[in-house]
CSV table of C-alpha atoms and ligand atoms in Angstrom, one decimal:
chain,number,residue,atom,x,y,z
K,702,MET,CA,-16.7,22.2,-19.1
K,703,GLY,CA,-18.3,20.5,-16.2
K,704,LYS,CA,-17.9,21.8,-12.8
K,705,LYS,CA,-15.7,20.2,-10.5
K,706,TYR,CA,-16.3,20.2,-6.4
K,707,PHE,CA,-14.5,19.2,-3.5
K,708,ILE,CA,-15.5,17.2,-0.7
K,709,LYS,CA,-14.3,16.9,2.5
K,710,THR,CA,-15.3,14.5,5.7
K,711,PHE,CA,-15.0,14.8,9.0
K,712,GLY,CA,-16.9,11.5,11.8
K,713,CYS,CA,-17.9,8.7,11.1
K,714,GLN,CA,-18.3,5.7,8.9
K,715,MET,CA,-22.5,6.9,8.8
K,716,ASN,CA,-20.9,10.5,7.9
K,717,PHE,CA,-18.9,9.0,5.1
K,718,ASN,CA,-21.0,7.2,3.6
K,719,ASP,CA,-23.4,10.8,3.5
K,720,SER,CA,-20.2,12.2,1.7
K,721,GLU,CA,-19.8,8.7,-0.2
K,722,ARG,CA,-24.3,9.6,-1.4
K,723,ILE,CA,-23.6,13.5,-2.1
K,724,ARG,CA,-21.3,12.8,-4.5
K,725,GLY,CA,-23.3,10.4,-5.9
K,726,ILE,CA,-25.7,13.4,-6.1
K,727,LEU,CA,-23.7,15.6,-7.8
K,728,LYS,CA,-22.4,13.0,-10.2
K,729,SER,CA,-26.2,12.8,-11.6
K,730,MET,CA,-26.2,16.8,-11.8
K,731,GLY,CA,-23.0,16.7,-13.9
K,732,TYR,CA,-20.6,17.7,-11.6
K,733,GLU,CA,-16.7,16.0,-11.5
K,734,PRO,CA,-14.5,15.7,-9.0
K,735,THR,CA,-11.4,17.3,-7.4
K,736,ASP,CA,-8.9,17.0,-5.7
K,737,ASN,CA,-8.0,20.6,-4.8
K,738,TRP,CA,-10.2,22.8,-3.8
K,739,MET,CA,-9.2,26.5,-5.3
K,740,GLU,CA,-10.7,25.2,-8.7
K,741,ALA,CA,-13.8,23.9,-6.8
K,742,ASP,CA,-16.9,25.4,-8.4
K,743,LEU,CA,-18.4,23.5,-5.0
K,744,ILE,CA,-16.5,23.5,-1.9
K,745,LEU,CA,-18.5,20.8,0.4
K,746,LEU,CA,-17.7,20.2,4.2
K,747,ASN,CA,-18.9,17.3,5.8
K,748,THR,CA,-19.0,18.2,9.7
K,749,CYS,CA,-19.7,16.0,12.7
K,750,THR,CA,-19.7,17.3,15.9
K,751,VAL,CA,-20.1,14.3,18.2
K,752,ARG,CA,-16.6,16.5,20.4
K,753,GLU,CA,-16.0,19.6,20.6
K,754,LYS,CA,-12.9,19.3,18.2
K,755,PRO,CA,-14.7,18.8,14.9
K,756,ASP,CA,-16.4,21.7,15.6
K,757,HIS,CA,-13.2,24.2,16.1
K,758,LYS,CA,-11.6,22.3,12.6
K,759,VAL,CA,-15.0,24.1,11.0
K,760,LEU,CA,-14.5,27.2,11.1
K,761,SER,CA,-11.4,26.6,11.1
K,762,HIS,CA,-11.3,25.2,7.2
K,763,LEU,CA,-13.8,27.6,6.2
K,764,GLY,CA,-11.8,30.4,6.9
K,765,GLU,CA,-9.8,28.7,4.8
K,766,TYR,CA,-11.8,28.2,1.6
K,767,LYS,CA,-13.5,31.4,1.9
K,768,LYS,CA,-10.2,32.9,-0.7
K,769,ILE,CA,-11.4,30.8,-3.4
K,770,LYS,CA,-14.6,33.4,-3.8
K,771,GLU,CA,-10.8,35.9,-4.9
K,772,LYS,CA,-10.7,33.4,-7.4
K,773,ASN,CA,-13.7,32.7,-8.1
K,774,PRO,CA,-16.9,34.8,-6.8
K,775,ASN,CA,-19.3,32.1,-8.1
K,776,ALA,CA,-17.5,29.7,-6.2
K,777,ILE,CA,-20.0,28.1,-3.6
K,778,ILE,CA,-19.5,27.2,0.0
K,779,GLY,CA,-21.6,24.6,1.4
K,780,VAL,CA,-22.0,22.9,4.6
K,781,ALA,CA,-23.0,19.8,5.5
K,782,GLY,CA,-23.7,17.4,8.4
K,783,CYS,CA,-24.4,16.5,12.2
K,784,LEU,CA,-22.7,20.6,12.9
K,785,ALA,CA,-25.2,22.5,10.5
K,786,GLN,CA,-28.4,20.2,12.6
K,787,ARG,CA,-27.0,20.2,15.7
K,788,ALA,CA,-26.0,24.0,15.2
K,789,GLY,CA,-26.5,25.7,12.1
K,790,TRP,CA,-28.4,29.5,12.4
K,791,GLU,CA,-24.8,30.1,14.3
K,792,LEU,CA,-22.0,29.2,12.4
K,793,VAL,CA,-24.0,30.8,9.2
K,794,GLN,CA,-23.2,34.1,11.8
K,795,LYS,CA,-20.1,33.2,13.0
K,796,ALA,CA,-18.8,32.8,8.8
K,797,PRO,CA,-21.5,34.0,6.9
K,798,VAL,CA,-19.5,32.7,3.5
K,799,ILE,CA,-21.5,29.4,4.0
K,800,ASP,CA,-24.1,30.2,1.1
K,801,LEU,CA,-25.3,26.7,1.8
K,802,MET,CA,-26.3,24.4,4.4
K,803,PHE,CA,-28.4,20.9,4.2
K,804,SER,CA,-28.2,17.7,6.6
K,805,SER,CA,-28.3,14.1,6.5
K,806,PHE,CA,-32.0,14.7,7.1
K,807,ASN,CA,-32.3,16.7,3.8
K,808,MET,CA,-29.2,15.7,1.7
K,809,HIS,CA,-31.8,14.4,-1.3
K,810,HIS,CA,-32.6,18.2,-1.0
K,811,LEU,CA,-29.8,18.9,-2.7
K,812,PRO,CA,-30.3,19.4,-6.7
K,813,GLU,CA,-32.3,22.0,-5.7
K,814,LEU,CA,-30.4,23.9,-2.3
K,815,ILE,CA,-27.6,23.6,-5.3
K,816,ASN,CA,-29.9,25.9,-8.1
K,817,GLN,CA,-30.8,28.3,-5.3
K,818,ALA,CA,-26.8,28.8,-4.2
K,819,GLN,CA,-26.4,29.1,-7.9
K,820,ALA,CA,-29.2,32.1,-8.8
K,821,GLY,CA,-27.5,34.7,-5.7
K,822,TYR,CA,-30.0,33.4,-2.6
K,823,LYS,CA,-28.1,32.1,-0.1
K,824,ALA,CA,-29.7,28.1,0.1
K,825,ILE,CA,-29.9,27.1,4.3
K,826,ALA,CA,-32.2,24.6,4.3
K,827,LEU,CA,-31.9,23.0,8.0
K,828,LEU,CA,-35.7,21.2,9.4
K,829,ASP,CA,-36.2,19.9,13.0
K,830,GLU,CA,-37.1,16.2,11.9
K,831,PRO,CA,-36.9,14.5,8.4
K,832,PRO,CA,-39.0,15.1,6.0
K,833,GLU,CA,-41.4,12.7,4.6
K,834,ASP,CA,-40.0,11.8,1.6
K,835,GLU,CA,-36.0,10.7,2.8
K,836,ASP,CA,-36.3,7.8,1.3
K,837,LYS,CA,-35.9,9.7,-2.2
K,838,LEU,CA,-32.1,9.8,-1.2
K,839,TRP,CA,-31.6,5.8,-2.2
K,840,GLU,CA,-32.0,6.6,-5.4
K,841,TYR,CA,-28.7,8.1,-6.0
K,842,ASP,CA,-25.7,5.1,-6.0
K,843,THR,CA,-23.2,6.3,-4.4
K,844,VAL,CA,-19.3,7.2,-5.5
K,845,ARG,CA,-16.9,5.7,-4.2
K,846,ASP,CA,-12.3,5.3,-3.9
K,847,ASN,CA,-12.5,1.8,-2.5
K,848,LYS,CA,-13.1,-0.8,-5.7
K,849,TYR,CA,-14.0,-3.8,-3.8
K,850,CYS,CA,-15.5,-2.7,-0.3
K,851,ALA,CA,-18.6,-1.2,0.0
K,852,TYR,CA,-20.5,0.8,2.5
K,853,VAL,CA,-24.2,0.3,2.9
K,854,THR,CA,-26.4,3.0,5.5
K,855,VAL,CA,-29.3,0.3,7.2
K,856,MET,CA,-30.4,3.0,10.4
K,857,LYS,CA,-31.0,6.6,10.2
K,858,GLY,CA,-30.6,8.2,14.0
K,859,CYS,CA,-30.6,7.0,17.6
K,860,ASP,CA,-33.0,6.0,20.4
K,861,LYS,CA,-31.1,5.9,23.2
K,862,ASN,CA,-30.0,8.7,24.4
K,863,CYS,CA,-27.1,8.2,26.0
K,864,THR,CA,-27.0,11.6,28.2
K,865,TYR,CA,-23.2,12.8,26.3
K,866,CYS,CA,-24.1,12.0,22.6
K,867,VAL,CA,-25.2,14.7,20.5
K,868,VAL,CA,-26.1,12.1,17.9
K,869,PRO,CA,-29.7,11.2,18.8
K,870,LYS,CA,-30.2,15.3,17.9
K,871,THR,CA,-28.0,15.5,15.2
K,872,ARG,CA,-29.4,11.8,13.3
K,873,GLY,CA,-33.6,11.5,14.7
K,874,LYS,CA,-35.5,9.2,16.3
K,875,GLU,CA,-34.2,5.6,15.1
K,876,ARG,CA,-35.7,4.9,11.2
K,877,SER,CA,-34.7,1.8,9.6
K,878,ARG,CA,-34.0,1.5,5.7
K,879,SER,CA,-36.0,-1.3,4.3
K,880,LEU,CA,-35.3,-4.6,3.2
K,881,GLU,CA,-35.7,-4.7,-0.5
K,882,SER,CA,-34.5,-1.1,-0.7
K,883,ILE,CA,-30.7,-2.0,1.8
K,884,LEU,CA,-30.8,-6.4,-1.0
K,885,ASP,CA,-31.0,-3.6,-4.1
K,886,GLU,CA,-28.5,-2.1,-3.4
K,887,VAL,CA,-26.2,-5.0,-2.1
K,888,LYS,CA,-27.1,-6.4,-6.0
K,889,ARG,CA,-26.0,-3.0,-7.7
K,890,LEU,CA,-22.8,-2.7,-5.4
K,891,VAL,CA,-22.0,-6.8,-6.2
K,892,ASP,CA,-22.7,-6.1,-10.0
K,893,ASP,CA,-19.9,-3.7,-9.7
K,894,GLY,CA,-17.2,-5.7,-8.1
K,895,VAL,CA,-18.0,-5.5,-4.3
K,896,LYS,CA,-17.0,-7.9,-2.5
K,897,GLU,CA,-18.0,-6.9,1.1
K,898,ILE,CA,-20.5,-5.1,2.0
K,899,HIS,CA,-20.3,-2.6,5.5
K,900,LEU,CA,-23.6,-3.2,7.0
K,901,LEU,CA,-23.7,0.9,8.8
K,902,GLY,CA,-26.2,2.8,11.5
K,903,GLN,CA,-25.5,4.5,14.9
K,904,ASN,CA,-27.6,1.4,16.3
K,905,VAL,CA,-28.1,-1.0,13.8
K,906,THR,CA,-28.7,-3.6,16.4
K,907,ALA,CA,-31.9,-2.4,16.2
K,908,TRP,CA,-32.7,-2.6,12.5
K,909,GLY,CA,-36.8,-3.6,11.8
K,910,LYS,CA,-37.5,-2.8,15.3
K,911,ASP,CA,-39.7,-0.3,13.6
K,912,PHE,CA,-41.6,-2.0,10.9
K,913,GLU,CA,-45.3,-2.7,10.9
K,914,LYS,CA,-44.1,-6.6,10.7
K,915,PRO,CA,-41.0,-6.0,12.9
K,916,LEU,CA,-37.7,-8.1,11.1
K,917,ARG,CA,-34.1,-8.6,13.4
K,918,PHE,CA,-30.9,-7.7,12.3
K,919,SER,CA,-30.1,-11.5,12.3
K,920,ASP,CA,-32.7,-11.3,9.9
K,921,LEU,CA,-30.5,-8.9,7.5
K,922,LEU,CA,-26.9,-10.7,7.8
K,923,TYR,CA,-29.1,-13.8,6.2
K,924,GLU,CA,-31.1,-12.4,3.4
K,925,VAL,CA,-27.9,-10.2,2.8
K,926,SER,CA,-25.4,-13.3,2.7
K,927,LYS,CA,-28.0,-14.8,0.0
K,928,ILE,CA,-27.2,-12.2,-2.6
K,929,ASP,CA,-24.4,-14.1,-4.9
K,930,GLY,CA,-21.5,-12.0,-4.7
K,931,VAL,CA,-21.6,-10.7,-1.3
K,932,LYS,CA,-17.8,-12.1,0.1
K,933,ARG,CA,-18.4,-10.4,3.3
K,934,ILE,CA,-20.3,-8.8,5.4
K,935,ARG,CA,-19.5,-6.8,8.2
K,936,PHE,CA,-20.9,-3.5,10.4
K,937,THR,CA,-20.8,-1.0,12.9
K,938,THR,CA,-22.6,0.0,14.9
K,939,GLY,CA,-23.7,-2.5,17.6
K,940,HIS,CA,-25.6,-1.0,20.7
K,941,PRO,CA,-24.9,-4.0,23.8
K,942,SER,CA,-28.0,-3.1,25.0
K,943,ASP,CA,-30.1,-4.9,21.6
K,944,PHE,CA,-27.3,-7.5,21.2
K,945,THR,CA,-29.8,-10.5,21.1
K,946,ASP,CA,-28.8,-14.0,21.1
K,947,ASP,CA,-30.0,-14.4,17.7
K,948,ILE,CA,-27.7,-12.3,15.9
K,949,ILE,CA,-24.8,-13.7,18.1
K,950,GLU,CA,-26.0,-16.8,16.6
K,951,ALA,CA,-26.5,-15.7,12.9
K,952,MET,CA,-22.0,-14.5,13.1
K,953,ALA,CA,-21.7,-18.2,13.9
K,954,GLU,CA,-23.3,-19.4,11.3
K,955,ILE,CA,-23.0,-17.1,8.3
K,956,PRO,CA,-20.3,-17.5,6.2
K,957,GLN,CA,-19.7,-14.8,5.2
K,958,VAL,CA,-19.7,-12.7,8.7
K,959,CYS,CA,-16.9,-11.3,9.6
K,960,ASN,CA,-14.4,-12.3,12.2
K,961,ALA,CA,-14.8,-9.1,13.8
K,962,LEU,CA,-17.6,-6.8,17.1
K,963,HIS,CA,-17.1,-3.9,17.5
K,964,LEU,CA,-19.2,-3.2,20.9
K,965,PRO,CA,-18.7,0.1,22.2
K,966,PHE,CA,-18.8,0.4,26.3
K,967,GLN,CA,-18.4,4.0,27.5
K,968,ALA,CA,-17.1,3.5,30.8
K,969,GLY,CA,-16.4,-0.1,33.0
K,970,SER,CA,-18.0,1.5,37.1
K,971,ASP,CA,-21.8,1.2,37.5
K,972,ARG,CA,-22.5,4.1,38.9
K,973,ILE,CA,-21.2,5.9,35.8
K,974,LEU,CA,-23.1,3.3,33.6
K,975,LYS,CA,-26.7,4.5,34.9
K,976,LEU,CA,-25.4,8.1,34.8
K,977,MET,CA,-25.0,7.7,31.1
K,978,ASP,CA,-28.1,6.3,30.2
K,979,ARG,CA,-26.6,3.0,28.6
K,980,GLY,CA,-29.0,0.4,29.8
K,981,TYR,CA,-26.4,-2.5,31.0
K,982,THR,CA,-23.9,-3.2,33.7
K,983,LYS,CA,-20.1,-4.2,33.9
K,984,GLU,CA,-20.6,-7.7,34.4
K,985,GLU,CA,-23.2,-7.8,32.3
K,986,TYR,CA,-21.3,-6.4,29.4
K,987,ILE,CA,-18.8,-8.4,30.1
K,988,GLU,CA,-21.6,-11.7,30.3
K,989,LYS,CA,-22.3,-11.2,27.2
K,990,ILE,CA,-17.8,-10.4,25.6
K,991,GLU,CA,-18.2,-14.1,27.1
K,992,LYS,CA,-21.1,-15.5,25.1
K,993,ILE,CA,-20.1,-14.5,22.2
K,994,LYS,CA,-16.3,-15.6,22.6
K,995,ASP,CA,-17.2,-18.8,23.7
K,996,ARG,CA,-19.5,-19.6,20.6
K,997,ILE,CA,-17.5,-16.8,18.0
K,998,LYS,CA,-13.3,-18.9,17.6
K,999,ASP,CA,-10.4,-16.1,17.8
K,1000,ILE,CA,-13.5,-13.3,17.2
K,1001,ALA,CA,-12.0,-10.2,17.6
K,1002,LEU,CA,-13.4,-7.2,19.5
K,1003,SER,CA,-12.4,-3.3,19.3
K,1004,THR,CA,-14.9,-1.0,21.5
K,1005,ASP,CA,-15.3,2.9,22.7
K,1006,ILE,CA,-14.7,4.5,25.9
K,1007,ILE,CA,-15.0,8.6,27.3
K,1008,VAL,CA,-13.1,8.8,29.9
K,1009,GLY,CA,-13.5,11.3,32.4
K,1010,PHE,CA,-17.5,11.6,32.5
K,1011,PRO,CA,-18.8,14.7,34.8
K,1012,THR,CA,-17.9,12.8,38.7
K,1013,GLU,CA,-16.3,9.7,37.2
K,1014,THR,CA,-14.1,8.9,40.3
K,1015,GLU,CA,-10.5,7.8,40.4
K,1016,ASP,CA,-12.2,4.1,42.1
K,1017,ASP,CA,-15.0,4.0,38.8
K,1018,PHE,CA,-11.6,4.6,36.3
K,1019,LEU,CA,-9.9,1.7,37.3
K,1020,HIS,CA,-13.6,-0.2,36.5
K,1021,THR,CA,-12.8,0.8,33.1
K,1022,LEU,CA,-9.5,-0.5,33.0
K,1023,ASP,CA,-10.4,-4.0,34.3
K,1024,VAL,CA,-12.9,-4.3,31.4
K,1025,VAL,CA,-10.1,-3.9,29.8
K,1026,GLU,CA,-8.0,-5.7,31.2
K,1027,ARG,CA,-10.3,-8.6,30.9
K,1028,VAL,CA,-10.9,-8.7,27.8
K,1029,LYS,CA,-9.0,-7.8,25.8
K,1030,PHE,CA,-10.0,-5.9,22.6
K,1031,GLU,CA,-7.6,-6.0,19.7
K,1032,GLN,CA,-8.9,-1.9,19.5
K,1033,ILE,CA,-9.9,0.7,21.7
K,1034,PHE,CA,-10.7,4.1,20.2
K,1035,SER,CA,-10.7,6.0,23.6
K,1036,PHE,CA,-11.7,9.4,24.1
K,1037,LYS,CA,-11.8,12.3,26.7
K,1038,PHE,CA,-15.7,13.4,27.7
K,1039,SER,CA,-16.0,16.1,25.4
K,1040,PRO,CA,-19.7,17.9,27.4
K,1041,ARG,CA,-22.1,18.9,23.7
K,1042,PRO,CA,-24.8,22.0,24.5
K,1043,GLY,CA,-27.3,20.6,24.2
K,1044,THR,CA,-27.3,17.3,26.7
K,1045,PRO,CA,-28.1,16.0,29.6
K,1046,ALA,CA,-23.8,15.8,30.7
K,1047,TYR,CA,-23.3,19.3,29.2
K,1048,ASP,CA,-23.6,21.3,32.6
K,1049,MET,CA,-23.8,17.8,35.2
K,1050,GLU,CA,-21.8,19.2,38.6
K,1051,GLY,CA,-18.3,17.1,39.3
K,1052,GLN,CA,-16.7,18.7,35.4
K,1053,VAL,CA,-13.5,16.4,35.6
K,1054,PRO,CA,-10.3,18.9,34.4
K,1055,ASP,CA,-8.7,17.9,31.8
K,1056,GLU,CA,-5.4,17.5,33.8
K,1057,VAL,CA,-7.4,14.2,35.3
K,1058,LYS,CA,-8.8,13.1,31.8
K,1059,ARG,CA,-5.3,13.2,30.5
K,1060,ASP,CA,-3.7,11.3,32.7
K,1061,ARG,CA,-6.4,8.3,32.4
K,1062,MET,CA,-6.5,8.1,29.2
K,1063,GLU,CA,-2.7,7.9,29.0
K,1064,ARG,CA,-3.0,5.3,31.2
K,1065,LEU,CA,-5.8,3.5,29.9
K,1066,LEU,CA,-3.5,3.8,26.4
K,1067,ASN,CA,-0.4,2.6,28.0
K,1068,LEU,CA,-2.8,-1.2,29.1
K,1069,GLN,CA,-3.9,-1.0,25.7
K,1070,LYS,CA,-0.2,-1.3,24.3
K,1071,LYS,CA,0.7,-3.8,26.5
K,1072,ILE,CA,-1.9,-6.4,25.6
K,1073,MET,CA,-1.7,-5.5,21.7
K,1074,GLY,CA,2.1,-6.8,22.1
K,1075,GLU,CA,0.9,-10.0,23.4
K,1076,ILE,CA,-2.0,-10.7,21.0
K,1077,CYS,CA,-0.3,-9.5,18.1
K,1078,LYS,CA,2.5,-12.0,18.4
K,1079,ARG,CA,-0.6,-14.8,19.5
K,1080,TYR,CA,-1.4,-14.2,14.6
K,1081,GLU,CA,2.4,-14.6,14.0
K,1082,GLY,CA,2.1,-18.6,12.1
K,1083,THR,CA,-1.6,-18.6,12.2
K,1084,VAL,CA,-3.3,-18.7,8.8
K,1085,GLN,CA,-5.8,-15.0,7.9
K,1086,GLU,CA,-7.9,-14.5,5.6
K,1087,VAL,CA,-7.9,-11.2,3.8
K,1088,LEU,CA,-9.1,-9.1,1.0
K,1089,LEU,CA,-6.2,-7.7,-0.9
K,1090,GLU,CA,-8.1,-4.2,-1.9
K,1091,ASP,CA,-4.9,-1.9,-2.6
K,1092,THR,CA,-0.9,-1.7,-4.3
K,1093,GLU,CA,1.8,-0.4,-1.5
K,1094,ASN,CA,4.3,0.6,-2.7
K,1095,GLY,CA,6.8,-1.8,-5.4
K,1096,ASN,CA,5.8,-5.2,-5.2
K,1097,LYS,CA,3.6,-4.9,-2.7
K,1098,LEU,CA,-0.1,-5.9,-1.9
K,1099,ILE,CA,-2.5,-4.5,1.3
K,1100,GLY,CA,-5.9,-5.3,2.8
K,1101,ARG,CA,-7.6,-6.4,5.6
K,1102,SER,CA,-8.4,-9.7,7.4
K,1103,THR,CA,-11.4,-10.4,8.9
K,1104,THR,CA,-10.1,-10.0,12.9
K,1105,ASN,CA,-9.9,-6.4,10.3
K,1106,LYS,CA,-5.7,-6.1,10.4
K,1107,TRP,CA,-4.0,-4.3,7.7
K,1108,VAL,CA,-2.0,-7.2,5.7
K,1109,SER,CA,0.6,-6.5,3.1
K,1110,VAL,CA,1.6,-9.6,1.0
K,1111,GLU,CA,3.8,-9.6,-2.1
K,1112,GLY,CA,2.1,-10.3,-4.8
K,1113,GLY,CA,1.0,-8.8,-8.8
K,1114,LYS,CA,-2.6,-6.2,-8.8
K,1115,GLU,CA,-3.9,-9.9,-11.0
K,1116,LEU,CA,-4.5,-10.7,-6.9
K,1117,LEU,CA,-6.6,-7.4,-6.4
K,1118,GLY,CA,-10.3,-7.9,-5.2
K,1119,LYS,CA,-9.2,-11.4,-4.5
K,1120,ILE,CA,-9.4,-13.6,-0.7
K,1121,VAL,CA,-6.6,-14.9,-0.2
K,1122,LYS,CA,-5.3,-17.3,2.2
K,1123,VAL,CA,-2.1,-15.8,4.2
K,1124,LYS,CA,0.0,-17.2,6.5
K,1125,ILE,CA,1.4,-14.3,9.1
K,1126,GLU,CA,5.4,-13.8,9.2
K,1127,LYS,CA,5.0,-10.8,11.7
K,1128,SER,CA,2.8,-8.8,13.1
K,1129,SER,CA,2.2,-5.4,14.9
K,1130,PRO,CA,-0.1,-4.0,16.9
K,1131,TYR,CA,-2.0,-2.3,13.5
K,1132,ASN,CA,-0.4,-4.8,10.6
K,1133,MET,CA,1.0,-8.2,9.7
K,1134,SER,CA,2.4,-9.6,6.5
K,1135,GLY,CA,2.5,-12.5,5.1
K,1136,GLU,CA,3.1,-14.8,2.9
K,1137,VAL,CA,0.0,-16.3,-0.1
K,1138,VAL,CA,-0.6,-19.4,0.1
K,1139,GLU,CA,-4.0,-19.9,-2.1
K,1140,VAL,CA,-6.0,-18.0,-3.3
K,1141,MET,CA,-10.1,-18.8,-2.8
K,1142,ALA,CA,-11.6,-16.8,-5.0
E,1844,SAH,N1,-23.6,5.5,18.0
E,1844,SAH,C1,-22.7,4.4,17.8
E,1844,SAH,C2,-21.5,5.6,18.0
E,1844,SAH,C3,-21.5,7.1,17.9
E,1844,SAH,S1,-20.4,7.6,19.0
E,1844,SAH,C4,-22.6,3.9,19.4
E,1844,SAH,O1,-23.1,4.1,20.7
E,1844,SAH,O2,-22.0,3.0,19.5
E,1844,SAH,C5,-19.0,7.8,19.0
E,1844,SAH,C6,-18.2,7.8,20.4
E,1844,SAH,O3,-18.3,9.0,20.3
E,1844,SAH,C7,-18.9,7.2,21.4
E,1844,SAH,O4,-19.4,5.7,21.4
E,1844,SAH,C8,-18.2,7.7,22.2
E,1844,SAH,O5,-17.4,6.8,22.9
E,1844,SAH,C9,-17.6,9.3,21.9
E,1844,SAH,N2,-18.9,10.0,21.7
E,1844,SAH,C10,-20.1,10.6,22.4
E,1844,SAH,N3,-19.7,11.7,22.2
E,1844,SAH,C11,-19.3,12.3,22.5
E,1844,SAH,C12,-18.7,13.3,24.5
E,1844,SAH,N4,-20.0,13.8,23.9
E,1844,SAH,N5,-17.4,13.0,24.9
E,1844,SAH,C13,-16.4,11.9,24.0
E,1844,SAH,N6,-17.0,11.1,23.6
E,1844,SAH,C14,-18.0,10.6,23.3
E,1845,SF4,FE1,-24.9,8.5,20.4
E,1845,SF4,FE2,-25.7,6.5,23.0
E,1845,SF4,FE3,-26.9,6.5,20.3
E,1845,SF4,FE4,-24.7,5.6,20.0
E,1845,SF4,S1,-25.8,4.9,21.0
E,1845,SF4,S2,-25.3,7.2,19.6
E,1845,SF4,S3,-23.3,7.0,21.9
E,1845,SF4,S4,-27.2,7.8,21.8
E,1846,F3S,FE1,-19.9,13.2,14.4
E,1846,F3S,FE2,-22.8,12.9,13.4
E,1846,F3S,FE3,-21.0,11.0,13.4
E,1846,F3S,S1,-22.0,14.0,15.7
E,1846,F3S,S2,-19.9,10.5,15.1
E,1846,F3S,S3,-20.7,12.8,11.9
E,1846,F3S,S4,-22.9,10.5,14.0
């Protein structure tokens, strides 16, 4: 019997893609996946530490998973990801049950680390910086659950140092993956039946700047679009300061680039944006959005917002609401400010009480609900392009529109993996349904 692994992933899409890569490494070692952690020989938690809540979740899961040792004393419990990188040693002390630890810097060392842990040693491998040989990681394929849409990491780390954010500490400085390596993976994915490529990085718009001969992110979009079989391209996340006109042009020109853009603005007040060190003002952000809307018709915008950053006043917060009101995002991801150890905002004076954060969050969500109600009605009667990616109960299929909305239609399995035109009949804030009027590709 082959060995089995169970993996649980927290956090962002980058972390999710890291888990897909870890699964590829484990597959190459002969491990098979299981959904039941009690029958696993290896339990791995791929962690996030961007806010306090995910930190707590990891500890409570470890408390539960340690029961595996009663049944299988040789089972290995491992922790990977951003919490390991930020506070690994502290975590091992709190949870001695951990046998194995590594971060996004050294995922490619996993085979040796597992061997060490199996030999009975604690394999805790935390590095201050990414090692020279980290590109070895790309030699492994990913293991994915979605047959038609795939993430491709193009950029690691972040050089921005927003004052609230722990990511530059957990993922290191910006490193662009080489063009050849990216295109090579895209080709393999397309050969495997993938239609939609989602380029990933904490700050993808900085891609290529660190090459000896610098390239631009827009160059990457054109190159990926030239590969036969790439029907759709998405990317996450862009930073407003690096979101240059050439990227807007590329989005408008390349037919495969989806009609959606996630561009976090975090806060509306110029004073708070400065304290956050975001590098733009409210009006500069809005101007950029106007330019994008002018050039790309009906683009669906989404964003991230933090409420209750230290010293945020009611007046500052009203500027955040004003941006939401003016831009009309199709989706917002909003977070209460969470002080992260080791970041400048951690012990800034003027921390905002939790009840104020909660109140602001609620008002923000209510405003967004109202806006969504208006936006979603506009979809009714329109025709949307949808990539059908899964079945839904009975005779239904679901997929995402290029504007990143879930759409359900009636249809048989032969339509799976196809891009179809759908006439939208019903539209609610988070999903839509309609009738297939044309099968495209
Ligand atoms: N690199 C991406 C996102 C990184 S983290 C970007 O810059 O867009 C995802 C989101 O978490 C951020 O956009 C921010 O809104 C939120 N976030 C990060 N640190 C936070 C903190 N300390 N408290 C609350 N939210 C935070
Ligand atoms: Fe964090 Fe800012 Fe970098 Fe995003 S751009 S990962 S919020 S430091
Ligand atoms: Fe979390 Fe690390 Fe992503 S801290 S948001 S998993 S970069």
